Coordinates of C-alpha atoms and ligand atoms in Angstrom, one line a residue:
M21 CA 12.4 23.7 23.5
L22 CA 10.5 21.0 25.4
F23 CA 10.0 17.7 23.6
D24 CA 7.5 15.0 24.6
T25 CA 10.0 12.3 23.6
V26 CA 13.5 12.3 22.2
W27 CA 15.2 9.2 20.7
L28 CA 19.0 9.5 21.0
D29 CA 22.0 7.5 19.7
A30 CA 20.2 6.4 16.6
R31 CA 21.3 5.8 13.0
L32 CA 18.6 7.5 10.9
A33 CA 17.5 6.6 7.4
T34 CA 15.6 9.8 6.9
L35 CA 14.5 9.1 3.3
R36 CA 14.7 12.8 2.8
D37 CA 14.3 13.5 -0.9
D38 CA 17.0 16.2 -1.0
L39 CA 19.6 13.8 0.3
P40 CA 21.3 11.0 -1.7
G41 CA 20.6 7.4 -0.9
L42 CA 18.4 6.8 2.1
G43 CA 19.4 10.2 3.6
N44 CA 21.4 8.4 6.3
V45 CA 22.4 10.3 9.5
D46 CA 24.8 8.7 12.0
G47 CA 24.8 9.9 15.6
G48 CA 21.2 10.9 15.0
A49 CA 18.2 11.9 17.1
V50 CA 14.5 12.3 16.5
A51 CA 12.3 14.5 18.7
A52 CA 8.5 14.5 18.9
R53 CA 5.9 16.9 20.2
D54 CA 2.1 16.4 19.9
G55 CA 2.6 13.4 17.7
R56 CA 4.7 15.2 15.1
I57 CA 8.5 15.2 14.4
V58 CA 10.0 18.5 15.5
F59 CA 13.6 17.5 14.9
A60 CA 15.3 14.7 12.9
G61 CA 19.0 15.0 12.3
R62 CA 22.4 14.9 14.0
E63 CA 22.2 14.8 17.8
A64 CA 24.9 17.5 17.8
D65 CA 22.5 19.8 15.9
L66 CA 19.6 19.5 18.5
P67 CA 18.5 23.1 19.3
S68 CA 20.3 24.4 22.4
G69 CA 18.5 24.3 25.6
W70 CA 16.2 21.4 24.6
D71 CA 14.6 19.3 27.2
A72 CA 12.3 16.3 27.0
R73 CA 9.7 14.5 29.2
E74 CA 11.1 11.2 28.0
R75 CA 14.6 10.3 26.7
V76 CA 15.2 7.0 24.9
S77 CA 18.6 5.8 24.0
L78 CA 18.6 3.5 20.9
D79 CA 22.1 2.2 21.3
G80 CA 22.9 2.8 17.6
R81 CA 19.8 1.1 16.2
L82 CA 18.5 2.0 12.8
V83 CA 15.4 4.3 12.6
T84 CA 13.3 4.5 9.4
P85 CA 10.0 6.1 8.8
G86 CA 7.1 3.9 9.7
L87 CA 6.3 1.6 6.8
V88 CA 3.5 2.4 4.4
D89 CA 1.5 -0.4 2.7
C90 CA -0.2 1.6 -0.1
H91 CA -2.3 -1.1 -1.9
T92 CA -4.2 -3.8 0.0
H93 CA -7.5 -5.7 -0.2
L94 CA -7.2 -6.4 3.6
V95 CA -10.9 -6.5 4.3
Y96 CA -12.7 -9.6 3.0
A97 CA -14.3 -12.8 4.3
G98 CA -13.7 -16.4 3.6
S99 CA -10.6 -18.3 2.5
R100 CA -9.3 -19.4 -0.8
A101 CA -6.8 -21.9 0.5
R102 CA -8.7 -24.8 -1.0
E103 CA -8.6 -23.2 -4.4
F104 CA -4.8 -22.9 -4.0
E105 CA -4.7 -26.7 -3.5
M106 CA -6.9 -27.2 -6.6
R107 CA -4.5 -25.0 -8.7
L108 CA -1.5 -27.0 -7.4
A109 CA -3.3 -30.1 -8.5
G110 CA -3.6 -28.6 -12.0
A111 CA -6.9 -26.7 -12.1
T112 CA -6.8 -23.4 -13.9
Y113 CA -8.1 -20.0 -12.6
E114 CA -10.8 -20.2 -15.2
E115 CA -12.0 -23.7 -14.2
I116 CA -12.1 -22.6 -10.6
S117 CA -14.1 -19.5 -11.6
R118 CA -16.6 -21.5 -13.5
A119 CA -17.1 -23.8 -10.5
G120 CA -18.1 -20.7 -8.5
G121 CA -14.6 -20.1 -7.0
G122 CA -12.2 -17.2 -7.5
I123 CA -13.4 -13.6 -6.9
A124 CA -17.0 -14.8 -6.8
A125 CA -16.3 -17.0 -3.8
T126 CA -14.8 -14.1 -1.9
V127 CA -17.8 -11.9 -3.0
K128 CA -20.2 -14.5 -1.7
A129 CA -18.5 -14.7 1.7
T130 CA -18.0 -11.0 2.0
R131 CA -21.6 -10.2 1.2
A132 CA -22.7 -12.6 4.0
A133 CA -20.5 -10.9 6.6
S134 CA -21.4 -8.1 9.0
V135 CA -19.1 -5.2 9.5
D136 CA -17.9 -6.7 12.8
E137 CA -17.2 -10.0 11.1
L138 CA -15.2 -8.2 8.4
V139 CA -13.2 -6.4 11.0
D140 CA -12.5 -9.6 12.9
A141 CA -11.4 -11.3 9.7
A142 CA -9.1 -8.4 8.8
L143 CA -7.5 -7.7 12.1
P144 CA -5.1 -10.7 12.1
R145 CA -3.8 -9.6 8.7
L146 CA -3.4 -6.0 9.8
D147 CA -1.6 -7.2 13.0
R148 CA 1.0 -9.0 10.8
L149 CA 1.7 -5.8 8.9
I150 CA 1.8 -3.7 12.2
A151 CA 4.3 -6.3 13.7
E152 CA 6.7 -5.3 10.9
G153 CA 6.5 -1.6 11.5
V154 CA 3.6 -0.6 9.2
T155 CA 2.0 2.6 10.4
T156 CA -0.1 3.5 7.4
V157 CA -2.2 1.2 5.3
E158 CA -4.5 1.6 2.4
V159 CA -7.6 -0.7 2.2
K160 CA -9.8 -1.2 -0.9
S161 CA -13.3 -2.4 -1.2
G162 CA -14.2 -4.4 -4.2
Y163 CA -15.5 -7.8 -2.9
G164 CA -19.0 -6.5 -2.3
L165 CA -19.9 -5.4 -5.8
E166 CA -23.3 -4.2 -4.6
D167 CA -23.9 -0.9 -2.8
D168 CA -24.5 -2.2 0.8
A169 CA -21.7 -4.7 0.8
E170 CA -19.2 -2.2 -0.7
A171 CA -20.2 0.3 2.0
R172 CA -19.8 -2.3 4.7
M173 CA -16.3 -3.1 3.5
L174 CA -15.4 0.5 3.7
E175 CA -17.0 0.9 7.2
A176 CA -14.9 -2.1 8.3
A177 CA -11.8 -0.5 6.9
R178 CA -12.5 2.7 8.7
S179 CA -13.2 0.8 11.9
L180 CA -9.7 -0.9 11.8
A181 CA -8.2 2.5 12.6
T182 CA -10.2 2.7 15.8
R183 CA -9.0 -0.8 16.8
R184 CA -5.3 -0.4 16.2
P185 CA -2.8 2.5 16.3
V186 CA -2.5 2.8 12.5
T187 CA -3.6 5.2 9.8
V188 CA -6.1 3.6 7.3
L189 CA -6.9 5.2 4.0
T190 CA -9.9 3.7 2.2
T191 CA -10.4 3.3 -1.5
Y192 CA -13.6 2.4 -3.3
L193 CA -13.0 -0.3 -5.9
G194 CA -16.5 -1.0 -7.1
A195 CA -15.0 -1.4 -10.6
H196 CA -13.0 -4.5 -9.5
A197 CA -15.0 -7.2 -11.3
M198 CA -18.5 -7.7 -12.5
P199 CA -21.0 -8.8 -9.8
P200 CA -21.6 -12.6 -10.1
G201 CA -24.6 -13.2 -12.4
A202 CA -24.5 -9.7 -13.9
S203 CA -23.5 -9.1 -17.6
D204 CA -24.3 -5.5 -18.5
K205 CA -21.0 -3.8 -17.8
G206 CA -22.3 -0.4 -18.8
A207 CA -25.1 -0.6 -16.4
Y208 CA -22.8 -1.7 -13.6
V209 CA -20.4 1.1 -14.2
D210 CA -23.4 3.5 -14.0
A211 CA -24.1 2.1 -10.6
V212 CA -20.5 2.4 -9.5
C213 CA -20.5 6.1 -10.6
A214 CA -23.7 6.8 -8.8
L215 CA -22.4 5.3 -5.5
I216 CA -19.3 7.5 -5.4
P217 CA -20.9 10.7 -4.2
Q218 CA -22.9 8.8 -1.6
L219 CA -19.8 7.1 -0.2
K220 CA -18.0 10.5 -0.1
R221 CA -20.9 12.1 1.7
A222 CA -20.9 9.3 4.2
G223 CA -17.2 9.9 4.9
L224 CA -16.3 6.4 3.9
V225 CA -13.9 6.9 1.1
D226 CA -10.6 8.7 0.5
A227 CA -9.9 7.6 -3.1
V228 CA -11.4 5.7 -6.1
D229 CA -9.7 2.8 -7.9
A230 CA -10.6 0.6 -10.8
F231 CA -9.3 -2.6 -12.5
C232 CA -8.6 -1.9 -16.2
E233 CA -8.2 -5.2 -17.9
G234 CA -9.9 -7.4 -20.6
I235 CA -11.4 -9.5 -17.8
A236 CA -12.5 -6.4 -15.9
F237 CA -13.3 -2.9 -17.3
S238 CA -12.3 -1.1 -20.5
P239 CA -10.3 2.2 -20.6
A240 CA -13.5 4.0 -21.6
Q241 CA -15.4 2.5 -18.6
V242 CA -12.6 3.4 -16.3
A243 CA -12.6 7.0 -17.6
R244 CA -16.3 7.2 -16.6
V245 CA -15.5 6.1 -13.1
F246 CA -12.6 8.6 -12.9
A247 CA -14.9 11.4 -14.0
A248 CA -17.4 10.6 -11.3
A249 CA -14.5 10.5 -8.7
K250 CA -13.3 13.9 -9.9
E251 CA -16.8 15.3 -9.7
A252 CA -16.9 14.1 -6.1
G253 CA -13.5 15.6 -5.4
L254 CA -11.8 12.3 -4.8
P255 CA -8.3 11.3 -6.1
V256 CA -8.0 8.2 -8.3
K257 CA -5.6 5.3 -8.9
L258 CA -5.7 2.3 -11.2
H259 CA -5.0 -1.4 -11.4
A260 CA -3.2 -1.1 -14.8
D261 CA -1.5 -3.3 -17.3
Q262 CA -1.4 -6.3 -15.0
L263 CA -2.2 -9.0 -17.5
S264 CA -2.1 -7.1 -20.8
N265 CA -1.2 -3.6 -22.1
L266 CA -4.5 -1.6 -22.4
H267 CA -2.4 1.5 -21.9
G268 CA -3.7 1.8 -18.3
A269 CA -0.6 3.6 -17.2
R270 CA -1.1 6.4 -19.7
L271 CA -4.8 6.6 -18.9
A272 CA -4.0 6.9 -15.2
A273 CA -1.4 9.6 -15.9
E274 CA -3.9 11.5 -18.1
H275 CA -6.3 11.7 -15.2
G276 CA -3.6 12.8 -12.8
A277 CA -3.9 9.6 -10.8
L278 CA -2.0 9.3 -7.6
S279 CA -0.7 5.9 -8.7
A280 CA -0.9 3.2 -11.3
D281 CA -0.4 -0.2 -9.9
H282 CA 0.9 -3.7 -11.1
L283 CA 2.3 -2.4 -14.5
E284 CA 3.9 -5.6 -15.7
Y285 CA 2.8 -4.9 -19.3
T286 CA 3.3 -1.1 -19.2
D287 CA 5.4 0.3 -22.1
E288 CA 7.9 3.1 -22.2
D289 CA 5.3 5.6 -23.4
G290 CA 3.3 4.8 -20.2
A291 CA 6.3 5.1 -18.0
A292 CA 7.1 8.5 -19.4
A293 CA 3.5 9.7 -19.1
M294 CA 3.5 8.7 -15.5
A295 CA 6.7 10.5 -14.7
R296 CA 5.3 13.7 -16.3
A297 CA 2.1 13.5 -14.4
G298 CA 3.7 12.6 -11.1
T299 CA 1.8 9.3 -11.0
V300 CA 3.6 6.8 -8.8
A301 CA 4.3 3.3 -10.1
V302 CA 3.1 0.9 -7.4
L303 CA 4.7 -2.5 -8.1
L304 CA 3.3 -5.6 -6.5
P305 CA 5.7 -8.5 -6.6
G306 CA 3.5 -10.7 -4.5
A307 CA 0.9 -11.0 -7.2
Y308 CA 3.6 -11.5 -9.8
Y309 CA 5.0 -14.3 -7.8
V310 CA 1.7 -16.1 -7.1
L311 CA 0.6 -15.9 -10.7
R312 CA 4.0 -17.1 -11.8
E313 CA 4.1 -14.2 -14.2
T314 CA 7.2 -13.9 -16.3
R315 CA 6.8 -10.4 -17.7
K316 CA 8.4 -7.9 -15.3
P317 CA 7.4 -4.3 -14.9
P318 CA 9.6 -1.9 -16.9
V319 CA 11.8 -0.8 -14.0
A320 CA 14.6 0.4 -16.2
A321 CA 12.2 2.7 -18.1
F322 CA 10.8 4.0 -14.8
R323 CA 14.3 4.8 -13.6
Q324 CA 15.2 6.4 -16.9
H325 CA 12.2 8.7 -17.0
G326 CA 12.2 9.4 -13.2
T327 CA 8.9 7.7 -12.5
R328 CA 8.6 7.3 -8.8
M329 CA 8.4 3.6 -7.7
A330 CA 6.5 2.3 -4.6
I331 CA 5.9 -1.3 -3.6
S332 CA 3.1 -2.9 -1.7
T333 CA 1.8 -6.3 -0.6
D334 CA -1.5 -6.2 -2.6
C335 CA -2.8 -8.4 0.2
N336 CA -5.8 -10.2 -1.3
P337 CA -7.2 -13.7 -1.0
G338 CA -6.7 -14.6 -4.7
T339 CA -3.4 -13.5 -6.2
S340 CA -1.4 -12.2 -3.2
P341 CA -2.2 -13.7 0.2
L342 CA 0.8 -11.8 1.5
T343 CA 0.9 -9.9 4.8
S344 CA 4.7 -9.1 5.0
L345 CA 6.0 -5.8 3.6
L346 CA 9.5 -6.9 4.5
L347 CA 9.1 -9.9 2.3
T348 CA 7.7 -7.6 -0.4
M349 CA 10.9 -5.6 -0.2
N350 CA 12.9 -8.7 -0.7
M351 CA 10.8 -9.8 -3.6
A352 CA 11.1 -6.4 -5.3
A353 CA 14.8 -6.7 -5.1
T354 CA 15.1 -10.4 -6.1
L355 CA 12.3 -10.5 -8.7
F356 CA 12.3 -6.9 -10.1
G357 CA 15.9 -5.9 -9.6
F358 CA 15.3 -3.1 -7.1
T359 CA 18.3 -1.7 -5.2
V360 CA 18.1 -1.7 -1.4
D361 CA 17.5 2.1 -1.5
E362 CA 14.6 1.7 -4.0
A363 CA 13.1 -1.1 -1.9
V364 CA 13.2 0.9 1.4
A365 CA 12.0 4.1 -0.3
G366 CA 9.3 2.1 -2.1
A367 CA 7.8 1.0 1.3
T368 CA 8.1 4.4 2.9
R369 CA 8.5 7.8 1.1
E370 CA 7.2 6.6 -2.3
A371 CA 4.3 4.6 -0.8
A372 CA 3.3 7.7 1.1
R373 CA 3.4 9.7 -2.1
A374 CA 1.2 7.1 -3.8
L375 CA -1.4 7.8 -1.1
G376 CA -1.2 11.6 -1.5
L377 CA 0.5 11.7 1.9
A378 CA 3.9 13.0 0.9
S379 CA 3.7 16.0 3.2
E380 CA 2.5 14.0 6.2
A381 CA 4.4 10.6 6.2
G382 CA 7.1 8.6 4.6
T383 CA 10.2 10.5 5.7
L384 CA 11.9 11.6 9.0
E385 CA 11.4 15.4 8.7
A386 CA 10.2 18.1 11.1
G387 CA 6.5 18.7 10.6
K388 CA 5.6 15.1 9.6
R389 CA 3.7 12.6 11.8
C390 CA 6.1 10.9 14.2
D391 CA 5.6 7.4 12.8
L392 CA 8.9 5.4 13.3
A393 CA 10.1 1.9 12.8
I394 CA 13.2 1.1 14.9
W395 CA 15.2 -1.9 13.8
D396 CA 17.7 -4.2 15.4
V397 CA 20.0 -4.2 12.4
D398 CA 23.4 -2.9 11.4
A399 CA 22.4 -1.7 7.9
A400 CA 19.2 -1.0 5.9
A401 CA 20.3 -3.8 3.6
E402 CA 19.4 -6.3 6.3
L403 CA 15.7 -5.3 5.9
V404 CA 15.7 -6.3 2.3
Y405 CA 18.1 -9.2 2.4
R406 CA 16.6 -11.5 5.0
I407 CA 13.6 -13.7 4.2
G408 CA 11.0 -14.4 6.9
F409 CA 12.9 -12.6 9.6
N410 CA 11.5 -9.6 11.4
P411 CA 14.1 -7.4 13.1
L412 CA 11.6 -4.8 14.3
Y413 CA 12.7 -3.5 17.7
K414 CA 9.9 -1.0 18.3
R415 CA 7.3 0.8 16.3
V416 CA 6.2 4.4 17.2
Y417 CA 2.9 5.7 16.0
R418 CA 2.2 9.4 16.3
G419 CA 4.9 9.9 18.8
N420 CA 3.9 6.9 21.0
Ligands
LIG28 N1 -6.0 -7.9 -9.5 C1 -5.8 -9.1 -9.0 O1 -4.9 -9.8 -9.4 C2 -6.8 -9.4 -8.0 N2 -7.6 -8.2 -8.1 C3 -7.1 -7.4 -8.9 O2 -7.6 -6.3 -9.1 C4 -7.5 -10.7 -8.0 C5 -8.3 -10.7 -6.7 C6 -8.9 -12.1 -6.4 O3 -8.6 -13.1 -7.1 O4 -9.6 -12.2 -5.4
LIG29 FE1 -4.9 -5.1 -6.1

């Protein structure tokens, strides 16, 4: 068999679901053809008579699947650094909101930006993720909150994938917050629902998200958005139980959502419902940290019920200005009690699952996209343990 490229003398963390731990393989090799993995396993088990256009020896380095950041608000304009200073000086989030800051400030700047300006603003953030081995990233809208601006955000997100070697999945989050100045939530939810099929027809959107919270949208309003998504043939996900328990986790599970995200206030019933539905728990320690939250997501209940757990940066200008998935892995361990295996799986296999990409990405297995992160470390624990250190040796995207 002729490979395009074969990587030899590697230690693999395959993340294969049928193997224990990280599915480690010592003395391993990965072979690629046409951008896909055609072999991942022990070098000694390579098919007899193989040949390759390119052979790369990795001198025992660790290979993981390319990292997957499955929940970001990477596309937005403006900065909220000044607000951060105000909060450090004692101002509350509500005071800043009333003074025109908060989400409204980002909405104002985002509405004023062209698609090109949104792309230019997002690229430095995307580049930080890529520099740490991210090969797939999800990007949400939700700072336009009017049809044209939401569409521009999604266009910018789509355009990122033409500017960098990375897979971008786009999510329409019209139900993120009420547009500044508007007060009729029912009417705004109608508008969100009406836009979904148009965005789908325009090829701008891969999934639909909503923010279920007292300060955002009620479970009944979210259910309407989900029904419109289903009608358009789009999968759904939910910002759920971040600040209070509105039973968003159960709501997401009942709608067969790909994921429910945040989940600090989720109860055991919600965790069990998610496990039954196969809805992934996406935990976002960056937002937990920035908000100085003290209530932790119910990790023990997720483990007990077998709810799959992913982690993500939640990169956004307000509550998680975070562009490091490695730091996110450390935070998940330090703040939420994740094991090393859970943290690595959470940023690879489970994050891919949260995007509906379980058959395409997230593990080193024949048939999947050949997206790799090659690390200058002795053990996977190094990826989780170190803070502010990037040991990426090389990133491979679709075999290159
Ligand atoms: N949850 C959050 O914490 C952020 N959005 C969301 O759905 C807040 C975003 C912001 O402040 O800009
Ligand atoms: Fe978010």
